[in-house]
Short mmCIF file of C-alpha atoms and ligand atoms in Angstrom, two decimals:
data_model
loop_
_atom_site.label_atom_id
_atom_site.label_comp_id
_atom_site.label_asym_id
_atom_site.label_seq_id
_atom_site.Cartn_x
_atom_site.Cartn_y
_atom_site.Cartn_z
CA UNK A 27 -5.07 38.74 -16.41
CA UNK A 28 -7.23 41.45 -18.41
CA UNK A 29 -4.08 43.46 -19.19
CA UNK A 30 -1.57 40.97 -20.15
CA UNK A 31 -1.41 37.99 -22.01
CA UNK A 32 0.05 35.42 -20.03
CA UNK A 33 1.02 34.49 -16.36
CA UNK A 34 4.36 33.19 -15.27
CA UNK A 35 5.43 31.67 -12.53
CA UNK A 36 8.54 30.53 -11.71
CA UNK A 37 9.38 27.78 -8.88
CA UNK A 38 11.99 26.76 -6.85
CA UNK A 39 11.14 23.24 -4.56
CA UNK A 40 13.51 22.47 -2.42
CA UNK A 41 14.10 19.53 0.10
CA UNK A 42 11.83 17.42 -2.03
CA UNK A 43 11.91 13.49 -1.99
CA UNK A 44 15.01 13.04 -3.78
CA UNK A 45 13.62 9.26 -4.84
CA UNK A 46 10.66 11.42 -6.61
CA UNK A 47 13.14 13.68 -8.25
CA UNK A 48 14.76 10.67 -10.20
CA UNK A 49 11.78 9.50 -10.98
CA UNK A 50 10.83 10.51 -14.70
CA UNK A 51 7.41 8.60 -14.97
CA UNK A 52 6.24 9.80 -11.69
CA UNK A 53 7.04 13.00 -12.37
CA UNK A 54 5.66 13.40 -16.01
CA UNK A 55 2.91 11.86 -14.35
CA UNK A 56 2.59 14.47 -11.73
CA UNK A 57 3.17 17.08 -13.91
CA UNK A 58 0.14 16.36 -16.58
CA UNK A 59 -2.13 15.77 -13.60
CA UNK A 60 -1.08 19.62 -11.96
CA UNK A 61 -1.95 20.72 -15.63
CA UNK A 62 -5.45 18.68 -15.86
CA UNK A 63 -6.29 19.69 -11.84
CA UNK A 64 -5.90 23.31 -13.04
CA UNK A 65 -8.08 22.65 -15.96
CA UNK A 66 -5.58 22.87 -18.82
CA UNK A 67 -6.06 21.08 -21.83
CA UNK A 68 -3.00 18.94 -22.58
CA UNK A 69 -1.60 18.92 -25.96
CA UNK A 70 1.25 16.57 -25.36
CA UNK A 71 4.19 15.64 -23.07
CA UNK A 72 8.12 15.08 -23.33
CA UNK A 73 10.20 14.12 -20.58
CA UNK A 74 13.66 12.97 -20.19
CA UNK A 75 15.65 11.13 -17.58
CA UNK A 76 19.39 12.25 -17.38
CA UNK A 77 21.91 9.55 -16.13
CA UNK A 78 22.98 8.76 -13.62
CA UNK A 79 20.48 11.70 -12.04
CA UNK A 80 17.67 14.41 -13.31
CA UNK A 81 15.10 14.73 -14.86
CA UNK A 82 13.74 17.25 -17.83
CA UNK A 83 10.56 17.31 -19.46
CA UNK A 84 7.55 19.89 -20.70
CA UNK A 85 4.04 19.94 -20.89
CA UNK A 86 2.42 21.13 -23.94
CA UNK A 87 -1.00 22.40 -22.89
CA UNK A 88 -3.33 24.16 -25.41
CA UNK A 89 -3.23 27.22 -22.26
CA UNK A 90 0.36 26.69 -23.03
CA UNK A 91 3.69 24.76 -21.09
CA UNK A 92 4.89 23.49 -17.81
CA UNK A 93 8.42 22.78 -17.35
CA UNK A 94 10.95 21.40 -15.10
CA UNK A 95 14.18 20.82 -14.20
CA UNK A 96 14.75 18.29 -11.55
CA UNK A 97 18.58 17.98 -9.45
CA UNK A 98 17.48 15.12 -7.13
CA UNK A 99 21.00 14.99 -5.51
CA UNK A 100 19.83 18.72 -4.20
CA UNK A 101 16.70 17.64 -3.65
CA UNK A 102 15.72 20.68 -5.72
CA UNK A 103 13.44 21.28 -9.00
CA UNK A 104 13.31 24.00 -11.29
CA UNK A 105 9.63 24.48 -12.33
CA UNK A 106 7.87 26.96 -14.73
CA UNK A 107 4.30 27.37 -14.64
CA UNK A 108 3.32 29.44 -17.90
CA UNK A 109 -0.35 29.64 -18.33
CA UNK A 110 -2.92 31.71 -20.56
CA UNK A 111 -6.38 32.41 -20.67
CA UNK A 112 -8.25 31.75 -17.69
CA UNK A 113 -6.29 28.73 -16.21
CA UNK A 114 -5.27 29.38 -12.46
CA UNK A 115 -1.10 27.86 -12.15
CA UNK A 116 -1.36 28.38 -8.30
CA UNK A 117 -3.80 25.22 -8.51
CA UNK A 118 -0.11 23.62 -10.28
CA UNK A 119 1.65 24.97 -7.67
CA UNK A 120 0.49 23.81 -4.88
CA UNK A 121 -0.59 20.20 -6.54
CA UNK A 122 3.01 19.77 -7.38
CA UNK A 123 4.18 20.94 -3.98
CA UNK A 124 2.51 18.44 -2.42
CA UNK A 125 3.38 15.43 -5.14
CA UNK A 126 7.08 16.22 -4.52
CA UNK A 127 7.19 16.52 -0.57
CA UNK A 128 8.94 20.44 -1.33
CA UNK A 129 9.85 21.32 2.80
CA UNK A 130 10.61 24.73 1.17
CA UNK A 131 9.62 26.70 -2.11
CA UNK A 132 9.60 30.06 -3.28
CA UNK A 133 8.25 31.73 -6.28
CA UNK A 134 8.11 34.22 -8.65
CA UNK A 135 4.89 35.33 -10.01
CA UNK A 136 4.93 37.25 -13.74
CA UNK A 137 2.75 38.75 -16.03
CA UNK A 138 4.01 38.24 -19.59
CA UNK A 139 3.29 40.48 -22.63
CA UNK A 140 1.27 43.71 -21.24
CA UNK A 141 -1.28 44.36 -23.84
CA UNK A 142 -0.78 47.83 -23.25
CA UNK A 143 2.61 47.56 -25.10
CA UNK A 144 0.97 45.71 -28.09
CA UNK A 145 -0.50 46.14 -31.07
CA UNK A 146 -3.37 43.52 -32.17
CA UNK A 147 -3.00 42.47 -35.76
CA UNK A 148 -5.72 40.09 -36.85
CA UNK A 149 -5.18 37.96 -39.93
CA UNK A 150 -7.33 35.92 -42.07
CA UNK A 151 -7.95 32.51 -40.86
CA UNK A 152 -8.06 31.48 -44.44
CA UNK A 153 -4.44 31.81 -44.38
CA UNK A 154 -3.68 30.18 -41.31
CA UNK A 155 -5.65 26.87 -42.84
CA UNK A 156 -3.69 27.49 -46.38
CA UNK A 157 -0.45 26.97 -44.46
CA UNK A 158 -2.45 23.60 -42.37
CA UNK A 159 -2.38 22.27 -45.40
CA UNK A 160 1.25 23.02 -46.57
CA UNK A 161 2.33 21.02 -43.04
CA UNK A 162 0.69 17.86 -44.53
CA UNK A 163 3.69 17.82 -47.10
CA UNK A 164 5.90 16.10 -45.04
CA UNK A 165 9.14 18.21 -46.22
CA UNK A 166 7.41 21.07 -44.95
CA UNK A 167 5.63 19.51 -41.67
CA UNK A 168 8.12 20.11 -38.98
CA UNK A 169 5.41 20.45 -35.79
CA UNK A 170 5.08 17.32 -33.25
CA UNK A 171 1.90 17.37 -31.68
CA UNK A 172 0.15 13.92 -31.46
CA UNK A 173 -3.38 12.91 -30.54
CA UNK A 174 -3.54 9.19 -28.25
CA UNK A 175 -5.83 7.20 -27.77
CA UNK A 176 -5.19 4.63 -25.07
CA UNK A 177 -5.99 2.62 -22.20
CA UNK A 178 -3.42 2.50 -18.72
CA UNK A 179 -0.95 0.13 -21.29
CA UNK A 180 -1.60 0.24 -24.50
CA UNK A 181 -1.93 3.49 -26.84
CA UNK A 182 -1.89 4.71 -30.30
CA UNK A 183 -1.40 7.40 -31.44
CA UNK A 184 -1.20 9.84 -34.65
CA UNK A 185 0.56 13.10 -35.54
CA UNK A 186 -1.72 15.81 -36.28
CA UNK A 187 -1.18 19.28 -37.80
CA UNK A 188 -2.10 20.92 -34.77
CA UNK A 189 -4.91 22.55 -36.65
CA UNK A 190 -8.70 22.17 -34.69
CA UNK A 191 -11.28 22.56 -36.92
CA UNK A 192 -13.88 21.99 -34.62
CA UNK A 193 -13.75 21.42 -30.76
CA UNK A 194 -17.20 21.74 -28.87
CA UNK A 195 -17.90 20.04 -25.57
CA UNK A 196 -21.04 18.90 -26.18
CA UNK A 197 -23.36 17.69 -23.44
CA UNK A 198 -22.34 14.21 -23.88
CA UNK A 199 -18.37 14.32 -25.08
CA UNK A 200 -15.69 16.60 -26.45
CA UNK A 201 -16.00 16.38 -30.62
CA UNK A 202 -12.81 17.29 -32.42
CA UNK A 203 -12.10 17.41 -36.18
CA UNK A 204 -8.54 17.55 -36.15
CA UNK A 205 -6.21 16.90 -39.40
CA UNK A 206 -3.20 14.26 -39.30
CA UNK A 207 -1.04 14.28 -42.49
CA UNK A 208 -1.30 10.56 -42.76
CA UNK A 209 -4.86 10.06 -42.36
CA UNK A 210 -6.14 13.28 -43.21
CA UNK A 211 -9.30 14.92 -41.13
CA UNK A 212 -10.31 13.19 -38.37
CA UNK A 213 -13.07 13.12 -35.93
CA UNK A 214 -12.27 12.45 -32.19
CA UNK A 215 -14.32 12.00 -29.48
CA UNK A 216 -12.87 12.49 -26.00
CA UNK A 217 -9.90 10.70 -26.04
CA UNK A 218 -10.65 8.18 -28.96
CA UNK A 219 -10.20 7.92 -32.37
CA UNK A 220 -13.47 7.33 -34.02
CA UNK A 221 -13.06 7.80 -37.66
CA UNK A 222 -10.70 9.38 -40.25
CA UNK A 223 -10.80 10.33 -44.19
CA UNK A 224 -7.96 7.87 -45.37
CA UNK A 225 -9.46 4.74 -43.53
CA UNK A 226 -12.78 4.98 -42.88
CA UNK A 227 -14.21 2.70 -45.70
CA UNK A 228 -12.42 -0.25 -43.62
CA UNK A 229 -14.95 0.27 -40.78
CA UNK A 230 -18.16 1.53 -42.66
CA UNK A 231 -17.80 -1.12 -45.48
CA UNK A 232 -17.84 -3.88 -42.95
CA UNK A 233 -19.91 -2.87 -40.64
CA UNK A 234 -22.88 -2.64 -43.73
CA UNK A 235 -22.21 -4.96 -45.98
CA UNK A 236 -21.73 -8.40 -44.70
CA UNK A 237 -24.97 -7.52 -42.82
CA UNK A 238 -26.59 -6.39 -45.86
CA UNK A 239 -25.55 -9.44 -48.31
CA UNK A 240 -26.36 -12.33 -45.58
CA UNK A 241 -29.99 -10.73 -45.15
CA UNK A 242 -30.21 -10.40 -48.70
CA UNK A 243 -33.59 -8.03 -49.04
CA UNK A 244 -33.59 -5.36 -46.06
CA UNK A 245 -35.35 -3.05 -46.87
CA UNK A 246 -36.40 -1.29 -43.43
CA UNK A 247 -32.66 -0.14 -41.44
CA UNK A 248 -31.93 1.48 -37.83
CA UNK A 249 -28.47 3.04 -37.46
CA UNK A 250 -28.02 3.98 -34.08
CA UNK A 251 -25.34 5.87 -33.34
CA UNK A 252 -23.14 6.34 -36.73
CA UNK A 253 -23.28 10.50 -36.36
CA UNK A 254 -20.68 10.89 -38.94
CA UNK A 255 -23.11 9.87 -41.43
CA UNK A 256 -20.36 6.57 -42.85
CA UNK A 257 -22.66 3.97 -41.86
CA UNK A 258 -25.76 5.31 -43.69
CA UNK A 259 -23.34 6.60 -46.78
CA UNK A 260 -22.62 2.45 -47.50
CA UNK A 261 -26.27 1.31 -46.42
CA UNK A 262 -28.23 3.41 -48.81
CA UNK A 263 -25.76 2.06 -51.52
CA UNK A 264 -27.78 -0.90 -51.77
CA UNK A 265 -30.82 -0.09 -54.38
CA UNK A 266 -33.59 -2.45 -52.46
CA UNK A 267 -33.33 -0.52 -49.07
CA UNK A 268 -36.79 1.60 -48.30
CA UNK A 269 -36.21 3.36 -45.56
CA UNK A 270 -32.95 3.65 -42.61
CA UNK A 271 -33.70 5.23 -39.32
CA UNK A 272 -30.60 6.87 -38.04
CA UNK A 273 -30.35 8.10 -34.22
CA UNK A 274 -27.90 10.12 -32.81
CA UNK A 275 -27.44 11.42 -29.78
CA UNK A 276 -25.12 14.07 -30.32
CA UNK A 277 -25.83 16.72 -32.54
CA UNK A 278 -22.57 18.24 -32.35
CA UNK A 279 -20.78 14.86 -34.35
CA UNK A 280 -23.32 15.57 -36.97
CA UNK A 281 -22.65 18.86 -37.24
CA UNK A 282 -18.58 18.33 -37.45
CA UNK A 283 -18.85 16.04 -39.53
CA UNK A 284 -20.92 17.87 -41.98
CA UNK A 285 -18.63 20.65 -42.17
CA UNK A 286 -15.68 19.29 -42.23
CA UNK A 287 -15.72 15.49 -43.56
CA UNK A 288 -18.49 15.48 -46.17
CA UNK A 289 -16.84 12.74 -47.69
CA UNK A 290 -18.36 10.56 -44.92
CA UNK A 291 -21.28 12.82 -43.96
CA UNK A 292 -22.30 12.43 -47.75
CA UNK A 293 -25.98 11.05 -47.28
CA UNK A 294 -27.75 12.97 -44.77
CA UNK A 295 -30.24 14.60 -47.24
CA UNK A 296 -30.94 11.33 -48.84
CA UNK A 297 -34.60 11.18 -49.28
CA UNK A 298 -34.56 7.64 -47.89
CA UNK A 299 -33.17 8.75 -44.38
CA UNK A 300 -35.09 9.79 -41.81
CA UNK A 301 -32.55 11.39 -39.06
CA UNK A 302 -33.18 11.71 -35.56
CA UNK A 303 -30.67 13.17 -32.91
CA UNK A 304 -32.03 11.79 -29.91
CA UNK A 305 -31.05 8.47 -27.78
CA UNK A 306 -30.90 5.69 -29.61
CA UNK A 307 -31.58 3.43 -26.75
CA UNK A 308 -34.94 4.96 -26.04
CA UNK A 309 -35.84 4.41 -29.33
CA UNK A 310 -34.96 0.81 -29.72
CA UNK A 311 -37.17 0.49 -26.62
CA UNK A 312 -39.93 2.18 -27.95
CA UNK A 313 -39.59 0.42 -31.54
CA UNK A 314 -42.90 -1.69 -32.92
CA UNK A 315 -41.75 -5.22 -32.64
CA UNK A 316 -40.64 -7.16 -35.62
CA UNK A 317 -40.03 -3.54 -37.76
CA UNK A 318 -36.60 -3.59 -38.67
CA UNK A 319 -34.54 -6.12 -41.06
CA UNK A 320 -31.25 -4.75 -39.72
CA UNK A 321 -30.01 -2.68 -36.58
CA UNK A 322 -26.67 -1.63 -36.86
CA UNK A 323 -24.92 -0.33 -33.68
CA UNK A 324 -22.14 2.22 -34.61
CA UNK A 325 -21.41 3.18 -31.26
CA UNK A 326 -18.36 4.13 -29.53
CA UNK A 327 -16.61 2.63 -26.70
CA UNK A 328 -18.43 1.98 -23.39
CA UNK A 329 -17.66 4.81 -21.31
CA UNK A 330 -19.83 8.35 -21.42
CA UNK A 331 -23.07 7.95 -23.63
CA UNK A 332 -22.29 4.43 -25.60
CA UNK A 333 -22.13 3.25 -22.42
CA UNK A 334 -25.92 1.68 -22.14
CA UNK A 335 -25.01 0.54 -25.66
CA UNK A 336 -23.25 -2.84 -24.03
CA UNK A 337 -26.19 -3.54 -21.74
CA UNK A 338 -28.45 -6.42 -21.54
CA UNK A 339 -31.50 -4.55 -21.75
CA UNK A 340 -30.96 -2.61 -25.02
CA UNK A 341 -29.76 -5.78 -26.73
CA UNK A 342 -33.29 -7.41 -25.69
CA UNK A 343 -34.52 -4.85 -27.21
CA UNK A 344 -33.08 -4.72 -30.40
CA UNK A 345 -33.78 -8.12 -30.79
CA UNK A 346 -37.64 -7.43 -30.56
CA UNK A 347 -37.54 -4.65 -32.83
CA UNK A 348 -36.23 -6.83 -35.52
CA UNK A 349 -38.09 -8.97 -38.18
CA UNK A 350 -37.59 -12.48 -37.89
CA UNK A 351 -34.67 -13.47 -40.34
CA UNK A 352 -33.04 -9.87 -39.13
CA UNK A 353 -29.75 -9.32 -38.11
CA UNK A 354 -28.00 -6.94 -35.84
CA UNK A 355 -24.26 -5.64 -36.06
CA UNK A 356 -23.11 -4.57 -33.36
CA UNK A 357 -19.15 -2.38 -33.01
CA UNK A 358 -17.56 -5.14 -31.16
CA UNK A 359 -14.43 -3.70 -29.70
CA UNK A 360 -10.53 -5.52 -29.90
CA UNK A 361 -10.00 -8.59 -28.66
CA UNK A 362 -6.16 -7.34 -28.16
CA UNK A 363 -7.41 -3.87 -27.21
CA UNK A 364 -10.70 -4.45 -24.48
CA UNK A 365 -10.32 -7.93 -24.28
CA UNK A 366 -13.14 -7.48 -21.38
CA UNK A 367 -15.35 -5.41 -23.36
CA UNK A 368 -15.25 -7.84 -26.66
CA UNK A 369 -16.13 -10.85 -24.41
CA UNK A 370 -18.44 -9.40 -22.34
CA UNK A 371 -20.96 -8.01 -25.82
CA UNK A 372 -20.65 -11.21 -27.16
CA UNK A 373 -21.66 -13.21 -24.03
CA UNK A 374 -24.53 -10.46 -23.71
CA UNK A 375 -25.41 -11.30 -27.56
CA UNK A 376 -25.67 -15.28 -27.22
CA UNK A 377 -27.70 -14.59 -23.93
CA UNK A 378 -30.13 -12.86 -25.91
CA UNK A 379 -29.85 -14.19 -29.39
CA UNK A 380 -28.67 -17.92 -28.82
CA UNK A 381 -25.16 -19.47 -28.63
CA UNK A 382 -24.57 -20.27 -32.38
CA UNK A 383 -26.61 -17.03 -33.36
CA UNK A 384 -23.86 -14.68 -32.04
CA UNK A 385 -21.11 -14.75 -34.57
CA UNK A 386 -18.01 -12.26 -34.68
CA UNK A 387 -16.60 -10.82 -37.66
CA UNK A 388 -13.02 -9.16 -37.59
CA UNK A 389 -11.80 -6.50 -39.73
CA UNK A 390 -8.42 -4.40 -40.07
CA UNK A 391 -8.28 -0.58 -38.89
CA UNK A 392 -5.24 1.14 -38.74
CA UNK A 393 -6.46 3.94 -36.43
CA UNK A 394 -7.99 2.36 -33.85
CA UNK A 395 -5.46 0.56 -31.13
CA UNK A 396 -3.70 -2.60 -32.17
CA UNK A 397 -5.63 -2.26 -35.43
CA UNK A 398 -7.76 -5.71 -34.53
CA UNK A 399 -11.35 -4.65 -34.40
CA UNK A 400 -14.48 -6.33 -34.53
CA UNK A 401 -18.54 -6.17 -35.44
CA UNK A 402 -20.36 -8.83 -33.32
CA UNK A 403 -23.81 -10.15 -34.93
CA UNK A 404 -27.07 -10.83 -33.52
CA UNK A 405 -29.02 -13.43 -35.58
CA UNK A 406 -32.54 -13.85 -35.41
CA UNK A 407 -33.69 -16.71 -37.23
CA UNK A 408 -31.15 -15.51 -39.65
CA UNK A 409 -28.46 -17.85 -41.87
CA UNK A 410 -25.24 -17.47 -40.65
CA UNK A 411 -23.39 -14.62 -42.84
CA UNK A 412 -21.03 -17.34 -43.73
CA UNK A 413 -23.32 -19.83 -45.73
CA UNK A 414 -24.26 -16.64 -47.78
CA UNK A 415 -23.07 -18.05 -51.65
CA UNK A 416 -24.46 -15.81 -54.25
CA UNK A 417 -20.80 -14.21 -54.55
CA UNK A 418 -21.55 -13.07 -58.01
CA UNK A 419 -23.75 -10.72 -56.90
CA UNK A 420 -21.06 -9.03 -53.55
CA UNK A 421 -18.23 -8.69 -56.63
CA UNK A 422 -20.77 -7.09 -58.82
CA UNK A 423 -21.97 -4.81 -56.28
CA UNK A 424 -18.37 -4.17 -55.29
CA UNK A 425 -17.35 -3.14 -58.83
CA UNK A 426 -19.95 -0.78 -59.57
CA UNK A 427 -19.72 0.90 -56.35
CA UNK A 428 -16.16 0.98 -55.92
CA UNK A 429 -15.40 -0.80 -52.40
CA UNK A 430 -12.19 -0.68 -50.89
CA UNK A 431 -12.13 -2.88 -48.38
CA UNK A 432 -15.47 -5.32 -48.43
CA UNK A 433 -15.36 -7.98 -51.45
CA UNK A 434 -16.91 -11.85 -51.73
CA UNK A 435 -13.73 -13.47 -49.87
CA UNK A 436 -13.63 -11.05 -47.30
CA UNK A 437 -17.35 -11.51 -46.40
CA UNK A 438 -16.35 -15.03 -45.56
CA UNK A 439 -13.20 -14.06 -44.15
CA UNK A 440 -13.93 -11.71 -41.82
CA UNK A 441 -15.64 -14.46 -39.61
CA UNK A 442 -12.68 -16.89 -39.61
CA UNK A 443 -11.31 -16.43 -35.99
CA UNK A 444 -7.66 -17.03 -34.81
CA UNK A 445 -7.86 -19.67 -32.00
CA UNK A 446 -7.27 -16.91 -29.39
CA UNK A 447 -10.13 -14.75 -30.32
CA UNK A 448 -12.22 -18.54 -30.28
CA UNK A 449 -10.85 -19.38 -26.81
CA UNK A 450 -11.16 -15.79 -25.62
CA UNK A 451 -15.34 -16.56 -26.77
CA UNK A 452 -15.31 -19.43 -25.17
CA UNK A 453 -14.74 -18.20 -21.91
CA UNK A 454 -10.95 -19.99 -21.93
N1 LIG B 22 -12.55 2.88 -30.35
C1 LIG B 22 -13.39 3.20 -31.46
C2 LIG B 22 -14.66 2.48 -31.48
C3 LIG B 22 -15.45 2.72 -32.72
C4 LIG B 22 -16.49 3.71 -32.59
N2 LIG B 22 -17.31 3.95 -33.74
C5 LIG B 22 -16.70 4.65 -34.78
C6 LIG B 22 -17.67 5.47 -35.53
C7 LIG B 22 -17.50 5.34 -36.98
N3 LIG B 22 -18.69 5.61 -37.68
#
């Protein structure tokens, strides 16, 4: 591969399944799999089915495209393997071989543009970012790549530029900044939205300040999680707070997210924050009991390292590391999104912190799938958020800071519950 830019091969399978040939979601299916199996990174996917028989589609991979042509009356399928970099197509090949039960094949391997014919021009990346930010005028933005995040049914998703501002696999997760023209930069993590410029202030608004005003004096905080530095931006907004904690465990968020959203990484050299990248559920095990007035939990979804962030254990505790009259918040999931996931935290939170001490707050976030999210609550000898009544002082707070989303009738709101979400909490 040293002397040429790209490989090609190109396929013929014949005296496949002509069932599978006609089969467009199998075969897209099949097709982004032979991609992933030969460790492409894939971009995006298109495929058509032709009536009354065929099938069309591509595969976008950042390593480049796999295509085919499918003629299931022949049994046959026209297949191009295009690869660059160090991706091997043969592992493709024979993956797709197998998928559509090809008695016969034949290929043609090339190499495409021999370096030795070229001439290397390398241009300022400056310029390249100058014309990112022309695409975001949508008279001008003409590419279609989208970034989804979704479960086996359900998905959302969000056209992006196709500019990567950052992409590290870290130890624990792949962190992307990428930039969508509707919602501006964005950070990623894996396959999941976590926060972006245009709506972030609905999810780190409400996941500090209901929390903040039903305590009514914290002064002693733990963030865990929160790397992109929203949660502790709106905490350290409130003038009586001494001291917040935050732990991360992935540097590499903190680092994006410095660079390249420092609208929401805005108070990491606050002099009231002490930062720690390290695990977060260590340290609420190792916390002095009764320090804290609040723990806030902004982790991400239980799979990779938020994972131990839904367990029993870490939730006991929290609850020992906080001051009686504190109050945890915890990112709840969807109760339309991970039905199981929202039930199971708060049946995990009224184990630990009683049955009426568990309560569930809703909020609106256009990014994240279906848009229903929640924060579930831990009280510990706390009021309930919603018998909090000095509303004089939320609208006053609200004003001077400029809040877009929190206000006093949304901090009662957001824990009035549509009778599915009750029923769902109720085990019904
Ligand atoms: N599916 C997204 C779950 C939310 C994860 N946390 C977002 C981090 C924002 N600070």
């Amino acid at each position: 591969m040293s002397n040429a830019l790209g490989n090609h091969i190109l396929v013929e399978f014949m005296g496949c399944d002509p069932h599978i040939m006609n089969d467009v979601s199998s075969i897209e299916r099949d097709m982004v799999d032979a991609a992933l199996k030969a460790g492409a990174t894939v971009i995006n996917s298109t495929f058509h089915h032709f009536s009354p028989y065929g099938v069309s589609g591509v595969v976008v991979i950042q390593e480049s495209h796999l295509a085919i042509h499918t003629w299931p009356e022949y049994g046959y399928a026209a297949v191009d393997l295009f690869t660059c970099g160090e991706m091997d197509a043969w592992i493709s090949f024979d993956y797709l071989k197998e998928c559509f039960g090809a008695k016969n094949y034949s290929a043609l391997e090339m190499k495409r543009g021999a370096v030795q014919l070229l001439t290397r021009n390398d241009f300022d990346i400056s310029s390249m970012r100058q014309k990112a930010a022309e695409w975001t005028n949508p008279e001008m933005y003409t590419r279609n790549v989208w970034f989804t995040d979704k479960d086996d049914n359900q998905a959302l998703s969000l056209r992006y530029t196709g500019e990567v501002f950052f992409d590290v696999q870290s130890p624990f997760q792949r962190v992307r900044i990428l930039e969508s023209p509707k919602y501006g930069k964005m950070l990623t993590l894996d396959d999941m939205f976590m926060t972006t410029e245009k709506d972030e202030f609905h999810y780190h608004e409400m996941i500090s300040h209901p929390a903040m005003f039903t305590h009514g004096a914290a002064k002693n905080i733990l963030v865990i999680g929160g790397g992109d530095g929203g949660t502790v931006r709106e905490v350290l907004k409130h003038e009586g707070v001494e001291k917040v904690t935050m732990v991360e465990i992935d540097g590499a968020v903190i680092d994006a997210c410095k660079e390249f959203l420092p609208s929401i990484a805005a108070s990491f050299d606050h002099p009231k924050l002490e930062l720690i990248v390290g695990d977060g559920i260590a340290h609420a095990k190792e916390a002095a009991p009764e320090s804290y007035d609040i723990i806030i939990v902004d982790g991400s979804d239980p799979v990779g390292p938020a994972e131990g962030l839904f367990s029993v254990e870490f939730y006991r505790n929290c609850y020992n590391a906080l001051k009686p009259g504190g109050i945890l918040v915890a990112q709840g999931e969807s109760p339309k999104f991970n039905e199981h996931a929202f039930t199971e935290l708060n049946v995990t939170l009224q184990h630990i912190f009683g049955k009426e001490n568990a309560p569930v707050s809703l909020f609106f976030v256009p990014t994240y799938p279906t848009g229903m999210w929640s924060f579930q609550y831990g009280l510990k000898d706390a009021k309930h958020p919603k018998t909090v009544n000095d509303m004089t002082s939320i609208d006053a707070f609200v004003a001077e800071k400029g809040l877009k989303y929190y206000n006093s009738d949304i901090h009662t709101a957001t824990f009035a519950l549509p009778n599915f979400v009750k029923s769902l909490l109720n085990g019904k």
